[in-house]
PDB file of C-alpha atoms in Angstrom:
ATOM      1  CA  MET A  15       0.267  -0.202  -0.034  1.00 42.00           C
ATOM      2  CA  ALA A  16       2.917   2.338   0.711  1.00 43.00           C
ATOM      3  CA  ASP A  17       4.088   1.785  -2.945  1.00 46.00           C
ATOM      4  CA  ASP A  18       0.813   2.645  -4.185  1.00 48.00           C
ATOM      5  CA  GLN A  19       0.579   5.952  -1.845  1.00 48.00           C
ATOM      6  CA  ARG A  20       3.722   7.377  -3.832  1.00 56.00           C
ATOM      7  CA  TRP A  21       1.944   7.509  -6.884  1.00 69.00           C
ATOM      8  CA  GLN A  22      -1.190   8.627  -5.890  1.00 89.00           C
ATOM      9  CA  MET A  23      -1.515  12.497  -6.860  1.00 91.00           C
ATOM     10  CA  ARG A  24      -4.127  15.160  -6.091  1.00 93.00           C
ATOM     11  CA  ILE A  25      -6.015  17.232  -8.557  1.00 94.00           C
ATOM     12  CA  GLY A  26      -4.063  19.843  -8.610  1.00 94.00           C
ATOM     13  CA  GLU A  27      -1.142  17.842  -9.705  1.00 94.00           C
ATOM     14  CA  VAL A  28      -2.945  15.810 -12.108  1.00 95.00           C
ATOM     15  CA  ALA A  29      -4.206  19.140 -13.470  1.00 96.00           C
ATOM     16  CA  GLN A  30      -0.490  19.759 -14.279  1.00 95.00           C
ATOM     17  CA  ARG A  31       0.472  16.779 -16.060  1.00 93.00           C
ATOM     18  CA  THR A  32      -2.367  16.519 -18.532  1.00 94.00           C
ATOM     19  CA  GLY A  33      -2.958  19.949 -18.591  1.00 94.00           C
ATOM     20  CA  LEU A  34      -6.589  19.660 -17.898  1.00 95.00           C
ATOM     21  CA  SER A  35      -8.854  22.028 -15.829  1.00 95.00           C
ATOM     22  CA  LEU A  36      -9.900  20.962 -11.918  1.00 95.00           C
ATOM     23  CA  ARG A  37     -13.225  21.656 -13.306  1.00 96.00           C
ATOM     24  CA  THR A  38     -12.686  19.396 -16.370  1.00 95.00           C
ATOM     25  CA  ILE A  39     -11.396  16.436 -14.104  1.00 95.00           C
ATOM     26  CA  ARG A  40     -14.421  16.960 -11.885  1.00 95.00           C
ATOM     27  CA  HIS A  41     -16.405  16.823 -14.724  1.00 95.00           C
ATOM     28  CA  TYR A  42     -14.844  13.335 -16.012  1.00 94.00           C
ATOM     29  CA  GLU A  43     -15.497  12.210 -12.507  1.00 94.00           C
ATOM     30  CA  ASP A  44     -19.165  13.137 -12.547  1.00 94.00           C
ATOM     31  CA  VAL A  45     -19.672  11.607 -15.848  1.00 94.00           C
ATOM     32  CA  GLY A  46     -17.966   8.464 -14.829  1.00 91.00           C
ATOM     33  CA  ILE A  47     -15.478   8.257 -17.239  1.00 92.00           C
ATOM     34  CA  ALA A  48     -12.159   9.107 -15.270  1.00 89.00           C
ATOM     35  CA  ALA A  49     -12.911   8.976 -11.542  1.00 90.00           C
ATOM     36  CA  PRO A  50      -9.650   8.913  -8.919  1.00 91.00           C
ATOM     37  CA  SER A  51      -8.789   5.556  -7.384  1.00 91.00           C
ATOM     38  CA  ALA A  52      -9.178   6.867  -3.745  1.00 91.00           C
ATOM     39  CA  ARG A  53      -9.881   9.314  -1.518  1.00 90.00           C
ATOM     40  CA  THR A  54      -8.335  10.673   1.699  1.00 88.00           C
ATOM     41  CA  LYS A  55      -9.627  10.622   4.794  1.00 90.00           C
ATOM     42  CA  GLY A  56     -10.458  14.161   4.284  1.00 91.00           C
ATOM     43  CA  GLY A  57     -11.820  14.003   0.700  1.00 88.00           C
ATOM     44  CA  PHE A  58      -8.931  15.330  -1.307  1.00 89.00           C
ATOM     45  CA  ARG A  59      -8.936  12.848  -4.736  1.00 91.00           C
ATOM     46  CA  LEU A  60      -6.333  10.444  -5.160  1.00 93.00           C
ATOM     47  CA  TYR A  61      -5.323   9.532  -8.644  1.00 94.00           C
ATOM     48  CA  THR A  62      -2.781   7.098  -9.564  1.00 93.00           C
ATOM     49  CA  ALA A  63      -0.184   7.221 -13.134  1.00 92.00           C
ATOM     50  CA  ALA A  64      -3.419   4.901 -14.649  1.00 91.00           C
ATOM     51  CA  ASP A  65      -5.569   7.659 -13.488  1.00 93.00           C
ATOM     52  CA  VAL A  66      -3.703  10.053 -15.477  1.00 94.00           C
ATOM     53  CA  GLU A  67      -3.321   7.913 -18.469  1.00 94.00           C
ATOM     54  CA  ARG A  68      -7.343   7.952 -18.527  1.00 94.00           C
ATOM     55  CA  LEU A  69      -7.128  11.772 -18.295  1.00 96.00           C
ATOM     56  CA  LEU A  70      -4.781  11.724 -20.559  1.00 96.00           C
ATOM     57  CA  VAL A  71      -6.874   9.631 -23.247  1.00 95.00           C
ATOM     58  CA  VAL A  72      -9.686  11.815 -22.669  1.00 95.00           C
ATOM     59  CA  GLY A  73      -8.439  15.050 -23.343  1.00 94.00           C
ATOM     60  CA  ARG A  74      -6.964  13.868 -26.258  1.00 95.00           C
ATOM     61  CA  MET A  75      -9.946  13.006 -27.893  1.00 96.00           C
ATOM     62  CA  LYS A  76     -12.190  16.307 -26.677  1.00 93.00           C
ATOM     63  CA  PRO A  77     -10.111  18.577 -29.181  1.00 93.00           C
ATOM     64  CA  LEU A  78     -11.073  16.017 -31.644  1.00 96.00           C
ATOM     65  CA  GLY A  79     -14.819  17.101 -31.318  1.00 95.00           C
ATOM     66  CA  PHE A  80     -15.295  13.322 -29.675  1.00 97.00           C
ATOM     67  CA  THR A  81     -18.431  12.777 -27.476  1.00 96.00           C
ATOM     68  CA  VAL A  82     -18.545  11.552 -23.775  1.00 94.00           C
ATOM     69  CA  ASP A  83     -19.978   8.283 -24.520  1.00 95.00           C
ATOM     70  CA  GLU A  84     -17.471   8.081 -27.426  1.00 97.00           C
ATOM     71  CA  MET A  85     -15.137   8.832 -24.939  1.00 96.00           C
ATOM     72  CA  ARG A  86     -16.304   6.362 -22.398  1.00 95.00           C
ATOM     73  CA  GLU A  87     -16.752   3.571 -25.090  1.00 96.00           C
ATOM     74  CA  VAL A  88     -12.948   3.880 -26.172  1.00 97.00           C
ATOM     75  CA  LEU A  89     -11.795   3.504 -22.402  1.00 96.00           C
ATOM     76  CA  THR A  90     -13.880   0.498 -21.837  1.00 95.00           C
ATOM     77  CA  LEU A  91     -12.868  -0.993 -25.249  1.00 96.00           C
ATOM     78  CA  THR A  92      -9.507  -0.494 -23.750  1.00 95.00           C
ATOM     79  CA  ASP A  93      -9.970  -1.581 -20.281  1.00 94.00           C
ATOM     80  CA  ARG A  94     -11.655  -4.831 -21.574  1.00 95.00           C
ATOM     81  CA  LEU A  95      -8.833  -5.752 -23.633  1.00 95.00           C
ATOM     82  CA  ALA A  96      -6.583  -5.156 -20.976  1.00 93.00           C
ATOM     83  CA  GLU A  97      -8.123  -7.266 -18.253  1.00 92.00           C
ATOM     84  CA  PRO A  98      -5.871  -9.531 -16.751  1.00 91.00           C
ATOM     85  CA  ASP A  99      -8.147 -11.647 -14.388  1.00 93.00           C
ATOM     86  CA  ASP A 100     -10.641 -12.374 -17.368  1.00 94.00           C
ATOM     87  CA  PRO A 101      -9.295 -11.648 -20.609  1.00 94.00           C
ATOM     88  CA  PRO A 102     -11.514 -12.072 -23.654  1.00 96.00           C
ATOM     89  CA  SER A 103     -12.291 -15.195 -26.010  1.00 95.00           C
ATOM     90  CA  ASP A 104      -9.997 -14.522 -29.000  1.00 96.00           C
ATOM     91  CA  GLU A 105     -13.838 -14.080 -30.756  1.00 97.00           C
ATOM     92  CA  GLU A 106     -14.683 -10.943 -28.370  1.00 97.00           C
ATOM     93  CA  ARG A 107     -11.261  -9.604 -28.627  1.00 97.00           C
ATOM     94  CA  GLU A 108     -11.576  -9.211 -32.288  1.00 97.00           C
ATOM     95  CA  HIS A 109     -14.853  -7.246 -31.987  1.00 97.00           C
ATOM     96  CA  LEU A 110     -13.094  -5.230 -29.318  1.00 97.00           C
ATOM     97  CA  ARG A 111      -9.904  -4.544 -31.464  1.00 97.00           C
ATOM     98  CA  ALA A 112     -12.617  -3.631 -34.834  1.00 98.00           C
ATOM     99  CA  ARG A 113     -14.587  -1.252 -32.992  1.00 98.00           C
ATOM    100  CA  LEU A 114     -10.585   0.177 -31.585  1.00 97.00           C
ATOM    101  CA  ASP A 115      -9.736   0.439 -35.428  1.00 98.00           C
ATOM    102  CA  ALA A 116     -12.615   2.271 -35.910  1.00 98.00           C
ATOM    103  CA  TYR A 117     -11.743   4.993 -33.119  1.00 98.00           C
ATOM    104  CA  ARG A 118      -8.118   4.697 -34.763  1.00 98.00           C
ATOM    105  CA  LYS A 119      -9.544   5.583 -38.196  1.00 98.00           C
ATOM    106  CA  ALA A 120     -12.254   8.484 -36.613  1.00 98.00           C
ATOM    107  CA  VAL A 121      -9.362   9.728 -35.076  1.00 98.00           C
ATOM    108  CA  GLU A 122      -6.998  10.056 -38.471  1.00 98.00           C
ATOM    109  CA  ALA A 123      -9.837  11.338 -40.647  1.00 97.00           C
ATOM    110  CA  ARG A 124      -9.813  13.951 -38.054  1.00 97.00           C
ATOM    111  CA  CYS A 125      -6.135  14.730 -37.697  1.00 97.00           C
ATOM    112  CA  GLU A 126      -6.584  14.772 -41.432  1.00 97.00           C
ATOM    113  CA  THR A 127      -9.241  17.767 -41.291  1.00 97.00           C
ATOM    114  CA  LEU A 128      -7.029  19.671 -39.058  1.00 96.00           C
ATOM    115  CA  ARG A 129      -3.568  19.422 -40.896  1.00 97.00           C
ATOM    116  CA  VAL A 130      -5.623  21.489 -44.360  1.00 98.00           C
ATOM    117  CA  ARG A 131      -6.941  23.637 -41.725  1.00 97.00           C
ATOM    118  CA  LEU A 132      -3.912  24.423 -40.204  1.00 97.00           C
ATOM    119  CA  ARG A 133      -2.214  24.538 -43.586  1.00 98.00           C
ATOM    120  CA  ARG A 134      -4.922  27.281 -44.522  1.00 98.00           C
ATOM    121  CA  ALA A 135      -4.696  29.375 -41.810  1.00 98.00           C
ATOM    122  CA  GLU A 136      -1.213  29.105 -42.603  1.00 97.00           C
ATOM    123  CA  GLU A 137      -1.594  30.031 -46.425  1.00 97.00           C
ATOM    124  CA  LEU A 138      -3.626  33.248 -44.771  1.00 97.00           C
ATOM    125  CA  SER A 139      -1.310  34.094 -42.301  1.00 96.00           C
ATOM    126  CA  ALA A 140       1.224  34.206 -45.266  1.00 95.00           C
ATOM    127  CA  ALA A 141      -0.658  36.023 -47.811  1.00 95.00           C
ATOM    128  CA  LEU A 142      -1.357  38.988 -44.451  1.00 95.00           C
ATOM    129  CA  GLY A 143       2.315  38.861 -43.672  1.00 93.00           C
ATOM    130  CA  SER A 144       2.897  39.508 -47.246  1.00 92.00           C
ATOM    131  CA  HIS A 145       1.050  42.928 -47.008  1.00 91.00           C
ATOM    132  CA  LEU A 146       3.479  43.567 -44.107  1.00 91.00           C
ATOM    133  CA  ASP A 147       6.413  43.871 -45.790  1.00 75.00           C
ATOM    134  CA  PRO A 148       7.933  46.860 -46.379  1.00 74.00           C
ATOM    135  CA  VAL A 149       7.780  47.683 -49.980  1.00 65.00           C
ATOM    136  CA  GLY A 150      11.028  47.950 -51.437  1.00 53.00           C
TER     137      GLY A 150
END
């Protein structure tokens, strides 16, 4: 237990590590997708490295426009695939991996959309900048 305690962080440290606000972390707990592993006797939330990893996944999905339900499903899929005590059958594992791959493809598509938007924004910035260059 002492070893586990060493790796437990309070919400402020988790916010620093993940780049998420305290409010956002609490919201993800409220909607049931990323709860702390424990609480102190005084009620302070305590997070493990695994909890932080979950929050990082969620934090990466949010700017890509995934819903809370989609975030929850991705976490459920990865949790089930990693289940050591009751591993999925081969058939279930195939299904889980197919669902996870569908999310991976959705992420790739959204990344490409963002790349296009970024290129256009950079082109706009360059065009505007050309109007600021001193006339020679």
